[in-house]
XYZ file of C-alpha atoms in Angstrom:
683
model
C 17.393 1.753 30.357
C 14.810 1.555 27.557
C 12.758 4.675 26.909
C 9.028 4.977 26.203
C 9.381 3.270 22.822
C 10.096 -0.112 24.405
C 6.456 -1.194 24.124
C 6.044 -0.133 20.477
C 5.196 -2.618 17.739
C 6.995 -0.629 15.033
C 10.457 -2.035 14.256
C 11.612 1.526 13.552
C 10.534 2.779 16.960
C 12.059 -0.270 18.610
C 15.387 0.574 16.946
C 15.362 3.724 19.109
C 14.072 2.166 22.323
C 17.567 2.069 23.878
C 18.644 5.546 22.768
C 19.674 7.922 25.570
C 17.199 10.352 23.988
C 14.035 10.156 26.073
C 11.738 9.526 23.120
C 7.975 9.728 23.390
C 5.661 8.080 20.868
C 3.315 10.439 19.017
C 0.268 11.091 21.178
C -1.463 13.686 23.338
C 0.689 12.801 26.349
C 3.839 14.083 24.652
C 2.303 17.431 23.772
C 0.781 17.782 27.237
C 4.256 17.219 28.672
C 5.725 19.905 26.405
C 2.984 22.308 27.477
C 3.553 21.504 31.159
C 7.301 22.087 30.877
C 6.988 25.061 28.533
C 9.396 23.599 25.948
C 9.166 22.876 22.206
C 8.751 19.449 20.671
C 11.531 17.815 18.668
C 9.753 15.626 16.093
C 11.878 13.030 14.275
C 10.207 11.002 11.518
C 11.756 8.073 9.655
C 11.338 4.397 8.837
C 13.185 1.173 9.555
C 14.868 0.686 6.162
C 16.049 4.307 5.881
C 19.837 4.504 5.533
C 20.227 8.138 6.620
C 17.888 7.529 9.528
C 20.370 4.945 10.769
C 23.254 7.343 10.222
C 21.655 10.132 12.237
C 20.667 7.678 14.953
C 24.257 6.459 15.364
C 25.799 9.923 15.127
C 23.376 11.925 17.241
C 20.627 9.980 18.987
C 23.112 7.555 20.548
C 25.373 10.443 21.638
C 25.010 10.895 25.404
C 25.851 14.610 25.370
C 23.476 15.456 22.542
C 20.768 13.316 24.110
C 21.162 15.052 27.471
C 20.761 18.467 25.839
C 17.701 17.334 23.860
C 16.104 15.794 26.944
C 16.615 18.957 29.013
C 15.323 21.438 26.444
C 12.745 19.529 24.363
C 10.151 16.816 24.443
C 11.450 14.395 21.813
C 8.830 12.525 19.738
C 9.677 9.705 17.341
C 7.302 8.702 14.513
C 7.414 5.798 12.067
C 6.196 7.407 8.855
C 4.889 4.046 7.648
C 2.646 3.726 10.706
C 1.529 7.365 10.625
C 1.600 8.554 7.005
C -0.823 11.325 7.965
C 1.624 12.881 10.433
C 4.444 12.459 7.932
C 2.440 14.023 5.091
C 1.406 17.129 7.003
C 4.880 17.995 8.237
C 6.676 16.916 5.071
C 4.508 19.361 3.150
C 5.665 22.095 5.518
C 9.313 21.034 5.163
C 9.133 21.048 1.379
C 7.330 24.393 1.278
C 9.923 25.988 3.554
C 13.129 24.405 2.219
C 12.291 23.268 -1.314
C 13.275 19.713 -0.511
C 12.379 16.865 1.763
C 13.459 13.418 2.826
C 14.067 11.226 5.821
C 14.944 11.453 8.568
C 12.645 14.455 8.813
C 13.423 16.799 11.704
C 10.754 19.325 12.719
C 10.428 21.551 15.758
C 6.863 22.137 16.969
C 5.024 24.198 19.516
C 3.043 22.247 22.122
C 0.031 22.932 19.866
C 1.692 20.873 17.082
C 2.485 23.925 14.921
C 5.845 23.634 13.094
C 8.297 26.528 13.179
C 11.706 25.111 12.134
C 12.527 22.274 9.732
C 15.208 20.052 8.324
C 16.027 16.507 7.382
C 19.366 14.890 8.242
C 21.720 16.931 10.399
C 25.325 15.778 11.051
C 26.605 15.844 14.633
C 29.092 18.583 13.731
C 28.975 21.226 10.957
C 29.715 19.570 7.617
C 29.456 20.509 3.937
C 27.587 23.700 4.692
C 25.121 21.990 7.039
C 24.901 23.036 10.674
C 25.636 20.451 13.320
C 22.709 18.957 15.184
C 23.902 20.445 18.493
C 23.978 23.884 16.841
C 20.444 23.369 15.577
C 19.166 22.329 19.002
C 20.833 25.274 20.706
C 19.625 27.762 18.085
C 16.046 26.538 18.137
C 15.849 26.568 21.919
C 17.385 30.052 22.085
C 14.729 31.298 19.659
C 12.022 29.633 21.729
C 13.344 31.127 24.963
C 14.190 34.631 23.751
C 11.875 35.286 20.794
C 8.740 33.317 21.661
C 6.391 35.825 20.075
C 8.323 35.667 16.788
C 8.254 31.860 16.884
C 4.487 31.991 17.344
C 4.089 34.307 14.373
C 6.157 31.979 12.173
C 4.113 28.971 13.281
C 0.849 30.800 12.584
C 1.991 31.774 9.071
C 2.982 28.196 8.301
C -0.366 26.848 9.504
C -2.221 29.410 7.388
C -0.113 28.580 4.325
C -0.822 24.870 4.691
C -4.546 25.561 4.986
C -4.450 27.686 1.839
C -2.574 25.007 -0.113
C -5.091 22.387 1.014
C -8.024 24.444 -0.244
C -6.618 24.392 -3.779
C -7.365 20.669 -4.139
C -11.012 21.008 -3.174
C -11.474 23.986 -5.484
C -9.613 22.311 -8.343
C -11.640 19.133 -8.006
C -14.871 21.057 -7.922
C -14.449 23.250 -11.001
C -12.568 20.986 -13.417
C -14.340 18.403 -15.542
C -13.328 14.739 -15.569
C -10.347 14.151 -17.869
C -11.103 14.091 -21.572
C -9.198 12.220 -24.271
C -7.344 15.446 -25.059
C -6.108 15.604 -21.450
C -4.763 12.073 -21.684
C -3.000 12.900 -24.941
C -1.436 15.973 -23.329
C -0.237 13.785 -20.463
C 1.430 11.485 -22.992
C 3.170 14.463 -24.598
C 4.285 15.691 -21.190
C 5.811 12.330 -20.359
C 7.493 12.247 -23.767
C 9.264 15.522 -23.026
C 10.820 14.212 -19.812
C 11.458 10.675 -21.102
C 15.083 9.511 -21.106
C 15.164 7.752 -24.480
C 18.695 6.442 -23.938
C 18.388 5.098 -20.408
C 14.660 4.735 -19.791
C 12.639 6.406 -17.112
C 11.938 10.075 -16.663
C 14.198 12.924 -15.619
C 17.704 12.541 -14.230
C 19.385 11.339 -11.068
C 18.233 10.174 -8.633
C 15.874 8.073 -10.699
C 12.827 6.407 -9.154
C 10.875 3.499 -10.679
C 7.862 5.153 -12.359
C 5.432 2.255 -11.939
C 2.285 4.388 -11.926
C 3.290 6.332 -15.053
C 4.169 3.091 -16.854
C 0.748 1.659 -16.000
C -0.820 4.729 -17.596
C 1.343 4.291 -20.705
C 0.308 0.649 -21.071
C -3.373 1.501 -20.690
C -3.046 4.409 -23.118
C -1.407 2.109 -25.666
C -4.198 -0.433 -25.208
C -6.895 2.166 -25.792
C -5.296 4.199 -28.602
C -2.660 1.937 -30.154
C 0.033 4.534 -29.416
C 3.395 2.949 -30.176
C 5.157 5.835 -28.421
C 3.414 4.921 -25.181
C 4.391 1.258 -25.475
C 7.965 2.193 -26.389
C 8.389 4.379 -23.301
C 6.903 1.682 -21.071
C 9.005 -1.101 -22.570
C 12.258 0.857 -22.627
C 11.829 1.900 -19.004
C 11.043 -1.590 -17.761
C 13.934 -3.132 -19.679
C 16.412 -0.533 -18.415
C 15.376 -1.157 -14.821
C 15.360 -4.937 -15.234
C 18.879 -4.947 -16.671
C 20.275 -2.416 -14.221
C 21.638 -2.591 -10.727
C 18.334 -1.454 -9.271
C 17.056 -4.964 -10.012
C 18.503 -7.814 -7.953
C 19.998 -9.955 -10.711
C 20.379 -12.931 -8.378
C 17.325 -12.970 -6.146
C 14.796 -10.854 -7.983
C 13.066 -7.772 -6.678
C 13.811 -4.073 -7.014
C 15.657 -1.636 -4.779
C 14.091 1.673 -3.820
C 15.714 3.919 -6.441
C 18.878 4.530 -8.448
C 21.324 7.201 -7.302
C 22.403 7.684 -10.926
C 20.490 8.199 -14.162
C 21.614 4.836 -15.625
C 19.943 2.575 -13.015
C 23.393 1.219 -12.047
C 23.791 1.895 -8.316
C 20.655 1.697 -6.214
C 19.743 2.870 -2.784
C 19.586 -0.722 -1.632
C 16.516 -0.873 0.581
C 13.824 -3.118 -0.895
C 10.267 -1.979 -0.241
C 7.141 -4.114 -0.494
C 5.194 -1.396 -2.295
C 7.820 -0.910 -5.021
C 8.006 -4.605 -5.701
C 4.242 -5.116 -5.726
C 3.795 -2.245 -8.189
C 6.718 -3.249 -10.410
C 5.678 -6.906 -10.405
C 2.264 -5.911 -11.695
C 3.522 -3.463 -14.298
C 6.016 -6.003 -15.714
C 3.189 -8.541 -15.869
C 1.066 -6.035 -17.777
C 3.957 -5.263 -20.137
C 4.263 -8.976 -20.908
C 0.495 -9.164 -21.425
C 0.648 -6.282 -23.898
C 3.794 -7.201 -25.806
C 4.860 -10.762 -25.039
C 8.183 -9.445 -23.704
C 10.034 -12.441 -22.278
C 12.260 -10.382 -19.990
C 9.208 -8.727 -18.460
C 7.651 -12.151 -17.830
C 10.830 -13.434 -16.164
C 11.144 -10.339 -13.986
C 7.497 -10.585 -12.930
C 7.915 -14.186 -11.826
C 11.250 -13.578 -10.110
C 9.842 -10.599 -8.244
C 6.841 -12.659 -7.150
C 9.191 -15.375 -5.921
C 11.211 -12.735 -4.052
C 8.075 -11.580 -2.266
C 7.258 -15.102 -1.146
C 10.809 -16.022 -0.234
C 11.989 -12.910 1.591
C 9.012 -10.779 2.600
C 6.272 -13.251 3.530
C 5.626 -13.408 7.269
C 4.698 -16.564 9.213
C 1.116 -15.256 9.440
C 0.857 -15.031 5.638
C 1.190 -11.277 5.218
C 4.065 -9.434 3.631
C 6.704 -7.486 5.542
C 7.293 -3.850 4.732
C 10.947 -3.756 3.715
C 14.481 -5.051 3.747
C 17.140 -2.676 5.024
C 19.732 -1.040 2.791
C 22.531 -1.772 5.265
C 24.083 -5.024 6.411
C 27.289 -6.115 8.085
C 30.299 -6.216 5.772
C 32.207 -9.454 6.376
C 35.597 -7.875 5.699
C 35.289 -4.939 8.103
C 32.541 -5.921 10.497
C 30.908 -2.550 9.882
C 27.299 -2.017 8.908
C 27.479 -0.692 5.352
C 24.978 0.085 2.659
C 24.907 -2.493 -0.133
C 27.348 -4.889 1.505
C 24.965 -7.812 0.936
C 24.541 -7.208 -2.792
C 27.882 -6.003 -4.236
C 30.638 -8.227 -5.650
C 34.289 -8.025 -6.684
C 35.879 -10.181 -9.412
C 37.828 -11.973 -6.702
C 34.670 -12.874 -4.795
C 33.117 -14.300 -7.959
C 36.150 -16.523 -8.534
C 36.123 -17.672 -4.905
C 32.573 -18.929 -5.324
C 32.588 -20.096 -8.945
C 36.182 -20.913 -9.805
C 38.308 -19.163 -12.462
C 36.306 -20.056 -15.581
C 32.759 -19.435 -14.328
C 34.002 -16.520 -12.240
C 35.337 -14.789 -15.338
C 32.110 -15.552 -17.220
C 30.029 -14.125 -14.375
C 32.146 -10.970 -14.323
C 31.468 -10.450 -18.024
C 27.762 -11.233 -17.744
C 27.176 -8.973 -14.740
C 29.723 -6.241 -15.574
C 31.843 -6.803 -12.459
C 35.211 -5.075 -12.896
C 38.342 -4.411 -10.882
C 37.456 -0.737 -10.803
C 33.905 -1.430 -9.652
C 30.731 0.567 -9.940
C 30.161 0.971 -6.217
C 32.076 1.717 -3.054
C 35.139 -0.224 -1.908
C 35.922 -1.366 -5.465
C 32.856 -3.606 -5.615
C 30.280 -3.743 -8.386
C 26.496 -3.889 -8.366
C 25.397 -6.692 -10.670
C 23.845 -5.678 -13.997
C 22.742 -7.736 -16.995
C 23.176 -5.592 -20.105
C 22.339 -8.450 -22.479
C 20.714 -11.860 -22.349
C 23.240 -14.673 -21.847
C 24.197 -16.815 -24.819
C 23.997 -19.935 -22.666
C 20.862 -19.709 -20.475
C 21.659 -22.970 -18.665
C 25.109 -21.744 -17.629
C 23.596 -18.436 -16.586
C 21.037 -20.090 -14.336
C 23.701 -22.348 -12.832
C 25.905 -19.355 -12.038
C 23.026 -17.366 -10.590
C 21.977 -20.221 -8.328
C 25.499 -20.682 -6.961
C 25.975 -16.965 -6.356
C 22.599 -16.677 -4.684
C 23.445 -19.590 -2.384
C 26.792 -18.006 -1.527
C 25.191 -14.632 -0.886
C 22.747 -16.258 1.500
C 25.740 -17.018 3.757
C 26.494 -13.304 4.142
C 24.949 -11.334 7.012
C 21.521 -10.414 5.674
C 19.878 -6.995 5.825
C 17.386 -6.527 8.618
C 13.715 -6.911 7.795
C 10.972 -4.525 8.869
C 8.351 -7.183 9.467
C 5.322 -5.036 10.192
C 2.416 -5.654 7.849
C 0.925 -2.511 6.279
C -2.610 -2.941 4.959
C -2.209 -0.739 1.866
C 1.010 -2.337 0.688
C -0.346 -5.826 1.285
C -3.335 -4.835 -0.830
C -0.958 -3.921 -3.661
C 0.875 -7.236 -3.233
C -2.410 -9.183 -3.190
C -3.479 -7.599 -6.487
C -0.123 -8.279 -8.133
C 0.136 -11.889 -6.948
C -3.478 -12.711 -7.769
C -3.076 -11.478 -11.337
C 0.320 -13.115 -11.812
C -0.883 -16.411 -10.434
C -3.914 -16.417 -12.705
C -2.207 -15.198 -15.898
C 1.016 -17.203 -15.605
C -0.680 -20.275 -14.146
C 1.113 -20.234 -10.806
C -1.492 -21.372 -8.266
C 1.010 -20.923 -5.426
C 1.049 -17.183 -6.071
C -2.743 -17.016 -6.036
C -2.765 -19.023 -2.803
C -0.298 -16.552 -1.278
C -2.559 -13.664 -2.272
C -5.558 -15.338 -0.632
C -3.618 -16.031 2.544
C -2.469 -12.415 2.814
C -6.039 -11.242 2.252
C -7.245 -13.596 4.959
C -4.748 -12.010 7.367
C -6.036 -8.525 6.595
C -9.585 -9.688 7.264
C -8.720 -11.503 10.476
C -6.342 -8.938 12.002
C -6.771 -5.546 10.319
C -10.509 -5.418 9.660
C -12.536 -4.479 12.739
C -16.060 -5.568 13.600
C -17.451 -2.202 12.468
C -15.810 -2.460 9.041
C -12.861 -0.168 9.715
C -9.267 -0.974 8.850
C -6.248 -0.809 11.118
C -3.127 0.195 9.240
C -0.498 -2.143 10.659
C 0.100 -5.405 12.430
C 3.138 -7.329 13.571
C 3.404 -10.988 14.531
C -0.336 -11.302 13.973
C -1.126 -8.548 16.485
C -2.912 -5.455 15.199
C -1.481 -2.019 15.826
C -3.562 0.859 17.097
C -3.216 3.257 14.166
C -6.340 3.803 12.077
C -6.201 3.019 8.403
C -5.810 5.932 6.020
C -7.346 6.310 2.576
C -4.666 4.295 0.784
C -5.277 1.366 3.134
C -8.947 1.193 2.145
C -8.292 1.858 -1.552
C -5.394 -0.550 -2.040
C -6.955 -3.303 0.057
C -10.130 -2.955 -2.004
C -7.961 -3.140 -5.148
C -6.467 -6.390 -3.881
C -9.862 -7.891 -3.071
C -11.215 -6.892 -6.498
C -8.244 -8.583 -8.176
C -8.926 -11.713 -6.129
C -12.538 -11.692 -7.277
C -11.444 -11.455 -10.921
C -8.978 -14.307 -10.450
C -11.159 -16.654 -8.392
C -14.780 -15.751 -9.124
C -15.541 -15.931 -5.394
C -18.097 -13.168 -4.799
C -17.129 -12.726 -1.136
C -14.110 -10.725 -2.299
C -16.357 -8.355 -4.227
C -18.539 -7.863 -1.169
C -15.558 -7.135 1.044
C -14.240 -4.583 -1.443
C -17.648 -2.933 -1.543
C -17.700 -2.609 2.232
C -14.332 -0.857 2.254
C -15.377 1.497 -0.531
C -18.597 2.361 1.275
C -16.427 3.419 4.211
C -14.396 5.588 1.836
C -17.538 7.370 0.678
C -18.865 7.782 4.208
C -15.700 8.905 6.011
C -13.118 10.162 3.477
C -15.098 12.034 0.807
C -15.848 15.744 0.649
C -19.526 15.702 -0.268
C -19.436 19.199 -1.752
C -16.484 18.802 -4.132
C -16.012 15.053 -4.555
C -12.425 15.377 -3.354
C -11.007 12.728 -1.032
C -9.041 13.175 2.175
C -6.200 10.949 3.339
C -7.694 10.587 6.815
C -11.213 9.801 7.974
C -13.546 12.453 9.302
C -13.269 10.903 12.772
C -9.453 10.537 12.772
C -7.083 12.412 15.080
C -7.110 16.128 14.306
C -3.774 17.408 13.021
C -2.833 20.971 12.053
C -4.629 20.250 8.806
C -6.456 17.288 7.330
C -4.018 15.769 4.816
C -5.130 15.512 1.217
C -3.039 14.910 -1.911
C -4.071 13.563 -5.335
C -0.488 13.129 -6.546
C 1.492 9.910 -6.406
C 4.550 9.515 -4.257
C 6.317 6.177 -3.881
C 2.857 4.618 -3.876
C -0.316 5.542 -5.715
C -2.185 8.469 -4.242
C -4.935 7.212 -1.961
C -7.259 9.650 -3.741
C -6.770 8.200 -7.218
C -6.362 4.623 -5.965
C -9.805 4.972 -4.417
C -11.165 6.425 -7.676
C -9.828 3.418 -9.588
C -11.294 0.926 -7.114
C -14.647 2.756 -7.082
C -14.758 2.621 -10.874
C -13.941 -1.105 -10.886
C -16.580 -1.868 -8.283
C -19.163 0.123 -10.237
C -18.342 -1.889 -13.367
C -19.143 -5.120 -11.511
C -22.282 -3.878 -9.799
C -23.728 -1.159 -11.993
C -23.718 1.153 -8.973
C -24.314 4.736 -10.104
C -23.276 5.921 -6.640
C -19.801 4.444 -6.919
C -19.298 5.449 -10.561
C -20.316 9.028 -9.843
C -17.949 9.133 -6.870
C -15.145 7.844 -9.117
C -15.890 10.474 -11.761
C -15.899 13.279 -9.203
C -12.659 12.060 -7.649
C -11.016 11.838 -11.081
C -11.880 15.446 -11.894
C -8.583 16.596 -10.373
C -6.728 14.521 -12.985
C -7.969 16.784 -15.738
C -6.385 19.733 -13.944
C -3.008 18.031 -13.451
C -2.682 15.808 -16.542
C -0.727 18.252 -18.678
C 1.123 19.978 -15.832
C 2.396 17.051 -13.789
C 1.814 13.739 -15.588
C 4.723 12.020 -13.810
C 3.033 12.629 -10.478
C -0.543 11.754 -11.356
C 0.158 8.443 -13.100
C -2.333 6.339 -11.159
C -5.032 8.910 -11.752
C -4.219 8.896 -15.461
C -4.400 5.093 -15.499
C -7.817 5.222 -13.820
C -8.912 7.908 -16.290
C -7.975 5.593 -19.170
C -10.295 2.965 -17.700
C -13.082 5.532 -17.305
C -12.607 6.697 -20.903
C -12.730 3.126 -22.232
C -15.741 2.158 -20.152
C -14.218 0.153 -18.584
C -14.949 -3.048 -20.490
C -16.940 -5.625 -18.504
C -16.531 -9.337 -19.204
C -18.900 -11.928 -17.768
C -17.782 -15.554 -18.120
C -20.367 -18.210 -17.310
C -20.046 -21.969 -17.186
C -19.289 -24.865 -14.861
C -16.157 -24.168 -12.834
C -14.667 -27.561 -13.738
C -15.284 -27.200 -17.490
C -12.041 -26.567 -19.448
C -13.985 -24.317 -21.818
C -14.952 -22.074 -18.901
C -11.318 -21.931 -17.787
C -10.180 -21.037 -21.314
C -12.694 -18.205 -21.586
C -11.800 -16.954 -18.115
C -8.058 -16.852 -18.783
C -8.630 -15.182 -22.133
C -10.688 -12.502 -20.414
C -7.938 -11.937 -17.850
C -5.455 -11.464 -20.702
C -7.427 -8.480 -21.985
C -5.350 -5.312 -22.176
C -8.420 -3.048 -22.323
C -7.804 -0.396 -19.649
C -9.208 -1.483 -16.304
C -11.292 -4.288 -17.810
C -13.229 -6.229 -15.159
C -13.802 -9.979 -15.278
C -16.599 -11.823 -13.482
C -17.020 -15.585 -13.484
C -20.136 -17.539 -12.573
C -22.011 -20.750 -13.218
C -24.614 -19.216 -15.516
C -27.507 -19.372 -13.074
C -28.810 -16.854 -10.533
C -26.018 -14.679 -9.106
C -25.632 -11.997 -6.460
C -23.144 -10.235 -8.764
C -25.124 -7.859 -11.015
C -22.746 -8.255 -13.981
C -23.510 -11.992 -14.009
C -27.269 -11.623 -13.699
C -29.244 -12.800 -16.735
C -26.131 -14.128 -18.460
C -27.079 -17.710 -19.373
C -24.998 -20.384 -21.019
C -25.332 -20.543 -24.812
C -26.904 -23.798 -25.974
C -25.638 -25.358 -22.746
C -22.043 -24.301 -23.412
C -19.832 -21.920 -21.392
C -19.979 -18.408 -22.797
C -18.494 -14.932 -22.404
C -20.289 -11.578 -22.605
C -18.345 -8.375 -23.369
C -20.156 -5.273 -22.148
C -19.854 -1.560 -21.482
C -22.136 -0.038 -18.853
C -23.996 -3.397 -18.784
C -24.825 -3.195 -22.504
C -23.372 -6.335 -24.034
C -22.362 -7.692 -27.411
C -23.689 -11.067 -28.456
C -22.131 -13.772 -26.273
C -19.470 -16.078 -27.633
C -18.483 -19.623 -26.750
C -15.180 -19.345 -28.620
C -12.068 -18.192 -26.703
C -10.458 -17.067 -29.981
C -13.394 -14.796 -30.766
C -13.287 -13.418 -27.225
C -9.573 -12.735 -27.618
C -10.207 -10.788 -30.801
C -12.920 -8.690 -29.164
C -10.690 -7.849 -26.230
C -7.506 -7.204 -28.185
C -5.645 -10.100 -26.578
C -2.193 -10.482 -28.072
C -1.925 -13.274 -30.654
C -0.293 -16.413 -29.336
C -1.893 -16.277 -25.911
């Protein structure tokens, strides 16, 4: 019989709807039930594409004996971290503070007042490799609750106090530190240089995560200062990822991370946010350097988004699972969809092309992955591009006949905002109108389904039906970022107005008026044990610094001192963290580069159907100046302040390059505009 998750919209919760564990969704009813029964809460947090979440589900949550014990002694609550990032953030902070590590599935035991007192991540069903078995954990926690309740309460109170103290550091740090100076940005570059893996790209060792936000900072720093070291780190990292197993060499798109330091074997789940961010950063690398591989990867990743993640309603699904059914064994295995053996290549391609494919993609008898299979890599460009494309197409068609990974098809506002920005820019810069159309359609879905009548955002939807969870800061910031990118690409001022509405909500409901710091949840959101707040990046840009970047962009279009001041105050924390943790404040550093440079403001005016207007507009979009904004109008009266009083020049389309609304003399020549904006020669 299905449990209380049967009516959920989250694919992750629905995966657990038939568990013998009597799961409750997160909500006051679950905690009231725990209080009524006098038992603790077992909180389990994960997401649909999480491999170890599936493992623990099969081993423990589908075990009748374990489920019976959990049901008798706990109220079990299941949370999709992608639906409730606020719940995940608060308790993950506690897990990391207590254990020094974190991950999913996250397992936390709470009092009926939501206070955590015991933590973990994955637990095996029986003791293994030094880890206690899940039954042992359940029995031990309940014994402590039953026999040492006062001690449990003291532990919970200490944890709550520690979390409150940690939270106060952000407000204090934001209040007393100045906005980042050029010296701070240089120190961040030096910090990244020290952890840079010059041989294999990226930063640090295994596991190695795609550092999209740090790479964006490096590209902006190079654009502002001319630093070749910054461009080298960005280019080497992108090339290493694009040639490695973390990149899908057949279908495009990136996996979540590499389990090794060489980018060879990925954790195979494919997330929308990773691919949106990496699409955009490869596009920006091409814009800065003309790198052909980066251009190809950007387009292939965009095509992957449209082919495999677009929903019938026009949004983009959250993820593809890491696991799929292995045809040989019938078991659900990680990476089964993507790995190949030499024999499988020959079966599809024949002996000659099969051997060529094995050499191109480094597929060996020994293999690089489990079961003697290899993850495809492309260490060098093929000598015969036509043969390469023919082989790829045939392998991709053959792979499509394998059982495919499951898709988490919920639409998350923030991640769709990132995808909208990436697709809008790619469509405009690489002259792919289908990508721009896809961005517009996804934005239309967010407006129709996620945006409420009072201007608030709902975080998720599925099958065109909105969920009930309120949007968090990253939803407002990243959706505004997407709308601002659409305005730059299309010149349609409605997108600018929509972005402004979202950012006004940020200032009204998410900002700390005293310090300028930003919270992850609104002031009228559900009260948790603390109000989550974090300026550092995780897998996605911090909502705090994403909002700062969007506020700065909006101010550049409108001249709004309110929004620019809010951006400056929000960016103050970057100055405090730039030298200490540059890998984890990359989006803030990228926004700080834009603030340091101005950002540059470009107003293009002229008839929309005039080729000269189009040439000036595309040239402006090719600008590498950090965070440069581009407005396009007809040259007459405009409701966009940057376009006001910007007439045509002798009746011809013209471009104005400005900082803080102070402009150079206009030009009618796209080549002159390119020179002023530092556009790479040949574009």
